[in-house]
Amino acid sequence: MGSPVVLLDVDGVLNPFERPHQGYGRHACSPNGITFQLWLDPGHGPSLLELAESTGAELAWASYWCDNANEWIAPRVGLPRLPFVPIPRFPGAGEGRTLGAWKARHVAAWTRGRPFVWFEDEPDATACLAGEPDVADHLLVEVDPLTGLTGEHISAAAAWLRALDL
Protein backbone atom coordinates (compact mmCIF):
# COMPACT_ATOMS: atom_id res chain seq x y z
CA MET A 1 0.00 0.00 0.00
CA GLY A 2 2.76 2.52 0.86
CA SER A 3 2.80 5.63 2.98
CA PRO A 4 0.01 8.15 2.57
CA VAL A 5 0.40 11.14 0.28
CA VAL A 6 -0.65 14.76 0.78
CA LEU A 7 -1.39 16.29 -2.62
CA LEU A 8 -1.11 20.04 -3.13
CA ASP A 9 -2.86 22.14 -5.73
CA VAL A 10 -1.45 25.60 -6.42
CA ASP A 11 -4.04 27.96 -7.93
CA GLY A 12 -6.95 28.47 -5.55
CA VAL A 13 -5.19 26.54 -2.76
CA LEU A 14 -1.69 27.93 -2.15
CA ASN A 15 -2.44 30.90 -4.43
CA PRO A 16 -5.89 32.26 -3.47
CA PHE A 17 -7.80 34.17 -6.12
CA GLU A 18 -8.48 37.21 -3.93
CA ARG A 19 -6.08 39.30 -1.89
CA PRO A 20 -5.38 37.23 1.21
CA HIS A 21 -4.35 38.23 4.73
CA GLN A 22 -1.06 39.93 5.60
CA GLY A 23 1.12 36.80 5.65
CA TYR A 24 1.01 36.50 1.88
CA GLY A 25 3.46 38.09 -0.51
CA ARG A 26 3.01 38.90 -4.19
CA HIS A 27 5.30 37.02 -6.57
CA ALA A 28 5.83 37.14 -10.31
CA CYS A 29 6.26 33.61 -11.62
CA SER A 30 7.05 32.85 -15.26
CA PRO A 31 6.77 29.16 -16.10
CA ASN A 32 7.09 28.55 -19.84
CA GLY A 33 7.69 32.27 -20.40
CA ILE A 34 4.19 33.34 -19.27
CA THR A 35 4.20 35.64 -16.24
CA PHE A 36 1.62 35.12 -13.49
CA GLN A 37 1.15 37.24 -10.37
CA LEU A 38 0.62 34.92 -7.39
CA TRP A 39 -0.15 35.44 -3.72
CA LEU A 40 1.93 32.97 -1.68
CA ASP A 41 2.30 32.49 2.08
CA PRO A 42 5.79 31.44 3.28
CA GLY A 43 4.10 29.91 6.35
CA HIS A 44 2.45 27.21 4.25
CA GLY A 45 5.66 25.27 3.70
CA PRO A 46 6.55 24.74 7.37
CA SER A 47 2.92 23.85 8.19
CA LEU A 48 2.76 21.30 5.38
CA LEU A 49 6.16 19.83 6.27
CA GLU A 50 4.99 19.44 9.87
CA LEU A 51 1.80 17.76 8.65
CA ALA A 52 3.82 15.27 6.59
CA GLU A 53 6.37 14.59 9.31
CA SER A 54 3.83 14.16 12.09
CA THR A 55 1.66 11.75 10.08
CA GLY A 56 4.26 9.81 8.08
CA ALA A 57 2.91 11.19 4.81
CA GLU A 58 4.74 12.27 1.67
CA LEU A 59 4.04 15.66 0.06
CA ALA A 60 3.47 15.90 -3.71
CA TRP A 61 2.10 18.41 -6.21
CA ALA A 62 -1.29 17.74 -7.86
CA SER A 63 -1.54 20.84 -10.00
CA TYR A 64 -1.31 21.90 -13.61
CA TRP A 65 1.96 23.51 -12.54
CA CYS A 66 3.44 19.96 -12.43
CA ASP A 67 7.25 20.18 -12.07
CA ASN A 68 7.12 23.98 -12.54
CA ALA A 69 5.80 24.12 -8.97
CA ASN A 70 9.22 22.97 -7.76
CA GLU A 71 10.93 25.96 -9.35
CA TRP A 72 8.32 28.71 -8.94
CA ILE A 73 6.23 27.78 -5.88
CA ALA A 74 8.25 25.53 -3.54
CA PRO A 75 11.06 27.99 -2.72
CA ARG A 76 8.58 30.82 -2.12
CA VAL A 77 6.54 28.84 0.43
CA GLY A 78 9.41 26.96 2.08
CA LEU A 79 9.03 23.52 0.54
CA PRO A 80 11.74 21.26 -0.92
CA ARG A 81 11.51 19.76 -4.40
CA LEU A 82 8.50 17.41 -4.42
CA PRO A 83 7.27 14.67 -6.72
CA PHE A 84 4.28 15.63 -8.86
CA VAL A 85 1.25 14.10 -10.50
CA PRO A 86 1.78 14.52 -14.26
CA ILE A 87 -1.46 16.25 -15.22
CA PRO A 88 -1.55 17.10 -18.92
CA ARG A 89 -3.26 20.18 -20.30
CA PHE A 90 -7.05 19.95 -20.01
CA PRO A 91 -8.33 18.70 -23.38
CA GLY A 92 -11.72 20.35 -23.10
CA ALA A 93 -15.14 19.15 -22.06
CA GLY A 94 -15.37 16.48 -24.77
CA GLU A 95 -12.56 14.27 -23.50
CA GLY A 96 -11.94 15.63 -20.01
CA ARG A 97 -15.56 16.41 -18.99
CA THR A 98 -14.55 19.00 -16.36
CA LEU A 99 -11.31 20.26 -14.81
CA GLY A 100 -12.14 18.34 -11.63
CA ALA A 101 -12.80 15.10 -13.52
CA TRP A 102 -9.61 15.45 -15.58
CA LYS A 103 -7.43 16.07 -12.53
CA ALA A 104 -9.19 13.32 -10.51
CA ARG A 105 -8.44 10.76 -13.25
CA HIS A 106 -4.72 11.52 -13.10
CA VAL A 107 -4.58 11.74 -9.30
CA ALA A 108 -6.29 8.35 -8.89
CA ALA A 109 -3.91 6.71 -11.36
CA TRP A 110 -0.79 8.30 -9.82
CA THR A 111 -1.60 7.34 -6.21
CA ARG A 112 -1.84 3.66 -7.23
CA GLY A 113 -3.68 2.41 -4.16
CA ARG A 114 -1.93 4.66 -1.62
CA PRO A 115 -4.18 6.56 0.80
CA PHE A 116 -4.10 10.29 0.21
CA VAL A 117 -5.31 13.72 1.19
CA TRP A 118 -5.82 16.19 -1.65
CA PHE A 119 -6.09 19.94 -1.06
CA GLU A 120 -8.16 21.00 -4.08
CA ASP A 121 -10.53 23.81 -5.08
CA GLU A 122 -12.34 22.31 -8.11
CA PRO A 123 -15.98 22.04 -6.95
CA ASP A 124 -16.68 18.68 -8.61
CA ALA A 125 -13.39 16.98 -7.77
CA THR A 126 -14.82 15.08 -4.77
CA ALA A 127 -17.59 13.42 -6.78
CA CYS A 128 -15.28 12.78 -9.74
CA LEU A 129 -12.61 11.20 -7.56
CA ALA A 130 -15.15 8.89 -5.91
CA GLY A 131 -16.15 7.68 -9.38
CA GLU A 132 -12.63 6.63 -10.37
CA PRO A 133 -12.09 2.85 -10.39
CA ASP A 134 -9.94 1.40 -7.60
CA VAL A 135 -9.25 4.76 -5.98
CA ALA A 136 -7.65 4.30 -2.55
CA ASP A 137 -8.90 5.65 0.75
CA HIS A 138 -8.77 9.40 0.46
CA LEU A 139 -9.89 12.72 1.85
CA LEU A 140 -10.44 15.56 -0.55
CA VAL A 141 -10.17 18.76 1.48
CA GLU A 142 -12.26 21.29 -0.42
CA VAL A 143 -10.54 24.67 -0.33
CA ASP A 144 -12.38 27.89 -1.11
CA PRO A 145 -10.35 29.38 -3.98
CA LEU A 146 -11.06 32.92 -2.80
CA THR A 147 -9.37 32.39 0.56
CA GLY A 148 -6.95 29.49 -0.05
CA LEU A 149 -5.45 26.97 2.35
CA THR A 150 -6.05 27.56 6.06
CA GLY A 151 -5.00 26.01 9.34
CA GLU A 152 -8.42 24.35 9.57
CA HIS A 153 -7.77 22.52 6.29
CA ILE A 154 -4.41 21.28 7.56
CA SER A 155 -5.96 20.19 10.89
CA ALA A 156 -8.67 18.22 9.06
CA ALA A 157 -6.01 16.48 6.97
CA ALA A 158 -3.92 15.69 10.06
CA ALA A 159 -6.88 14.17 11.89
CA TRP A 160 -7.80 12.00 8.91
CA LEU A 161 -4.21 10.84 8.34
CA ARG A 162 -3.74 9.96 12.04
CA ALA A 163 -6.95 7.89 11.97
CA LEU A 164 -5.70 5.72 9.09
CA ASP A 165 -5.19 2.09 10.01
CA LEU A 166 -1.87 1.41 8.27
mmCIF file with all atom_site columns, N, CA and C in Angstrom, residues 7 12 28 33 41 44 60 76 89 92 95-96 98 107 114-115 120 127 131 145 147 150 162-163:
data_model
loop_
_atom_site.group_PDB
_atom_site.id
_atom_site.type_symbol
_atom_site.label_atom_id
_atom_site.label_alt_id
_atom_site.label_comp_id
_atom_site.label_asym_id
_atom_site.label_entity_id
_atom_site.label_seq_id
_atom_site.pdbx_PDB_ins_code
_atom_site.Cartn_x
_atom_site.Cartn_y
_atom_site.Cartn_z
_atom_site.occupancy
_atom_site.B_iso_or_equiv
_atom_site.pdbx_formal_charge
_atom_site.auth_seq_id
_atom_site.auth_comp_id
_atom_site.auth_asym_id
_atom_site.auth_atom_id
_atom_site.pdbx_PDB_model_num
ATOM 1  N N  . LEU A 1 7   ? -1.468  15.676 -1.304  1.00 0.00 ? 7   LEU A N  1
ATOM 2  C CA . LEU A 1 7   ? -1.388  16.293 -2.623  1.00 0.00 ? 7   LEU A CA 1
ATOM 3  C C  . LEU A 1 7   ? -1.767  17.769 -2.553  1.00 0.00 ? 7   LEU A C  1
ATOM 4  N N  . GLY A 1 12  ? -5.746  28.619 -6.351  1.00 0.00 ? 12  GLY A N  1
ATOM 5  C CA . GLY A 1 12  ? -6.953  28.466 -5.552  1.00 0.00 ? 12  GLY A CA 1
ATOM 6  C C  . GLY A 1 12  ? -6.693  27.817 -4.209  1.00 0.00 ? 12  GLY A C  1
ATOM 7  N N  . ALA A 1 28  ? 5.939   37.330 -8.865  1.00 0.00 ? 28  ALA A N  1
ATOM 8  C CA . ALA A 1 28  ? 5.829   37.140 -10.309 1.00 0.00 ? 28  ALA A CA 1
ATOM 9  C C  . ALA A 1 28  ? 6.499   35.808 -10.633 1.00 0.00 ? 28  ALA A C  1
ATOM 10 N N  . GLY A 1 33  ? 7.637   30.926 -19.833 1.00 0.00 ? 33  GLY A N  1
ATOM 11 C CA . GLY A 1 33  ? 7.692   32.274 -20.397 1.00 0.00 ? 33  GLY A CA 1
ATOM 12 C C  . GLY A 1 33  ? 6.432   33.108 -20.216 1.00 0.00 ? 33  GLY A C  1
ATOM 13 N N  . ASP A 1 41  ? 2.047   32.337 0.652   1.00 0.00 ? 41  ASP A N  1
ATOM 14 C CA . ASP A 1 41  ? 2.299   32.491 2.084   1.00 0.00 ? 41  ASP A CA 1
ATOM 15 C C  . ASP A 1 41  ? 3.500   31.628 2.470   1.00 0.00 ? 41  ASP A C  1
ATOM 16 N N  . HIS A 1 44  ? 3.046   28.473 4.686   1.00 0.00 ? 44  HIS A N  1
ATOM 17 C CA . HIS A 1 44  ? 2.447   27.211 4.253   1.00 0.00 ? 44  HIS A CA 1
ATOM 18 C C  . HIS A 1 44  ? 3.452   26.065 4.244   1.00 0.00 ? 44  HIS A C  1
ATOM 19 N N  . ALA A 1 60  ? 3.314   15.913 -2.247  1.00 0.00 ? 60  ALA A N  1
ATOM 20 C CA . ALA A 1 60  ? 3.469   15.897 -3.708  1.00 0.00 ? 60  ALA A CA 1
ATOM 21 C C  . ALA A 1 60  ? 2.555   16.962 -4.306  1.00 0.00 ? 60  ALA A C  1
ATOM 22 N N  . ARG A 1 76  ? 9.271   29.636 -2.633  1.00 0.00 ? 76  ARG A N  1
ATOM 23 C CA . ARG A 1 76  ? 8.578   30.818 -2.119  1.00 0.00 ? 76  ARG A CA 1
ATOM 24 C C  . ARG A 1 76  ? 7.685   30.503 -0.924  1.00 0.00 ? 76  ARG A C  1
ATOM 25 N N  . ARG A 1 89  ? -2.341  19.066 -20.024 1.00 0.00 ? 89  ARG A N  1
ATOM 26 C CA . ARG A 1 89  ? -3.256  20.175 -20.304 1.00 0.00 ? 89  ARG A CA 1
ATOM 27 C C  . ARG A 1 89  ? -4.684  19.638 -20.483 1.00 0.00 ? 89  ARG A C  1
ATOM 28 N N  . GLY A 1 92  ? -10.399 19.805 -22.807 1.00 0.00 ? 92  GLY A N  1
ATOM 29 C CA . GLY A 1 92  ? -11.722 20.351 -23.104 1.00 0.00 ? 92  GLY A CA 1
ATOM 30 C C  . GLY A 1 92  ? -12.809 19.412 -22.616 1.00 0.00 ? 92  GLY A C  1
ATOM 31 N N  . GLU A 1 95  ? -13.350 15.393 -24.022 1.00 0.00 ? 95  GLU A N  1
ATOM 32 C CA . GLU A 1 95  ? -12.563 14.268 -23.500 1.00 0.00 ? 95  GLU A CA 1
ATOM 33 C C  . GLU A 1 95  ? -12.417 14.324 -21.983 1.00 0.00 ? 95  GLU A C  1
ATOM 34 N N  . GLY A 1 96  ? -12.236 15.515 -21.432 1.00 0.00 ? 96  GLY A N  1
ATOM 35 C CA . GLY A 1 96  ? -11.942 15.630 -20.015 1.00 0.00 ? 96  GLY A CA 1
ATOM 36 C C  . GLY A 1 96  ? -13.150 15.852 -19.135 1.00 0.00 ? 96  GLY A C  1
ATOM 37 N N  . THR A 1 98  ? -14.748 17.766 -17.121 1.00 0.00 ? 98  THR A N  1
ATOM 38 C CA . THR A 1 98  ? -14.548 19.004 -16.356 1.00 0.00 ? 98  THR A CA 1
ATOM 39 C C  . THR A 1 98  ? -13.111 19.027 -15.866 1.00 0.00 ? 98  THR A C  1
ATOM 40 N N  . VAL A 1 107 ? -4.918  11.933 -10.709 1.00 0.00 ? 107 VAL A N  1
ATOM 41 C CA . VAL A 1 107 ? -4.577  11.739 -9.298  1.00 0.00 ? 107 VAL A CA 1
ATOM 42 C C  . VAL A 1 107 ? -4.817  10.282 -8.900  1.00 0.00 ? 107 VAL A C  1
ATOM 43 N N  . ARG A 1 114 ? -2.393  4.041  -2.872  1.00 0.00 ? 114 ARG A N  1
ATOM 44 C CA . ARG A 1 114 ? -1.929  4.658  -1.625  1.00 0.00 ? 114 ARG A CA 1
ATOM 45 C C  . ARG A 1 114 ? -3.015  5.578  -1.074  1.00 0.00 ? 114 ARG A C  1
ATOM 46 N N  . PRO A 1 115 ? -3.227  5.593  0.237   1.00 0.00 ? 115 PRO A N  1
ATOM 47 C CA . PRO A 1 115 ? -4.176  6.558  0.804   1.00 0.00 ? 115 PRO A CA 1
ATOM 48 C C  . PRO A 1 115 ? -3.638  7.969  0.613   1.00 0.00 ? 115 PRO A C  1
ATOM 49 N N  . GLU A 1 120 ? -7.703  20.682 -2.725  1.00 0.00 ? 120 GLU A N  1
ATOM 50 C CA . GLU A 1 120 ? -8.159  21.001 -4.079  1.00 0.00 ? 120 GLU A CA 1
ATOM 51 C C  . GLU A 1 120 ? -9.331  21.977 -4.019  1.00 0.00 ? 120 GLU A C  1
ATOM 52 N N  . ALA A 1 127 ? -16.716 14.391 -6.121  1.00 0.00 ? 127 ALA A N  1
ATOM 53 C CA . ALA A 1 127 ? -17.586 13.417 -6.780  1.00 0.00 ? 127 ALA A CA 1
ATOM 54 C C  . ALA A 1 127 ? -16.844 12.690 -7.893  1.00 0.00 ? 127 ALA A C  1
ATOM 55 N N  . GLY A 1 131 ? -15.750 8.492  -8.237  1.00 0.00 ? 131 GLY A N  1
ATOM 56 C CA . GLY A 1 131 ? -16.153 7.684  -9.377  1.00 0.00 ? 131 GLY A CA 1
ATOM 57 C C  . GLY A 1 131 ? -15.014 7.000  -10.104 1.00 0.00 ? 131 GLY A C  1
ATOM 58 N N  . PRO A 1 145 ? -11.412 28.747 -3.201  1.00 0.00 ? 145 PRO A N  1
ATOM 59 C CA . PRO A 1 145 ? -10.349 29.380 -3.985  1.00 0.00 ? 145 PRO A CA 1
ATOM 60 C C  . PRO A 1 145 ? -10.200 30.875 -3.729  1.00 0.00 ? 145 PRO A C  1
ATOM 61 N N  . THR A 1 147 ? -10.141 32.192 -0.667  1.00 0.00 ? 147 THR A N  1
ATOM 62 C CA . THR A 1 147 ? -9.370  32.386 0.563   1.00 0.00 ? 147 THR A CA 1
ATOM 63 C C  . THR A 1 147 ? -8.129  31.498 0.651   1.00 0.00 ? 147 THR A C  1
ATOM 64 N N  . THR A 1 150 ? -6.040  27.020 4.698   1.00 0.00 ? 150 THR A N  1
ATOM 65 C CA . THR A 1 150 ? -6.050  27.564 6.060   1.00 0.00 ? 150 THR A CA 1
ATOM 66 C C  . THR A 1 150 ? -5.576  26.512 7.053   1.00 0.00 ? 150 THR A C  1
ATOM 67 N N  . ARG A 1 162 ? -4.051  10.659 10.770  1.00 0.00 ? 162 ARG A N  1
ATOM 68 C CA . ARG A 1 162 ? -3.736  9.958  12.036  1.00 0.00 ? 162 ARG A CA 1
ATOM 69 C C  . ARG A 1 162 ? -4.720  8.837  12.308  1.00 0.00 ? 162 ARG A C  1
ATOM 70 N N  . ALA A 1 163 ? -5.922  8.934  11.763  1.00 0.00 ? 163 ALA A N  1
ATOM 71 C CA . ALA A 1 163 ? -6.946  7.889  11.973  1.00 0.00 ? 163 ALA A CA 1
ATOM 72 C C  . ALA A 1 163 ? -6.789  6.705  11.024  1.00 0.00 ? 163 ALA A C  1
#
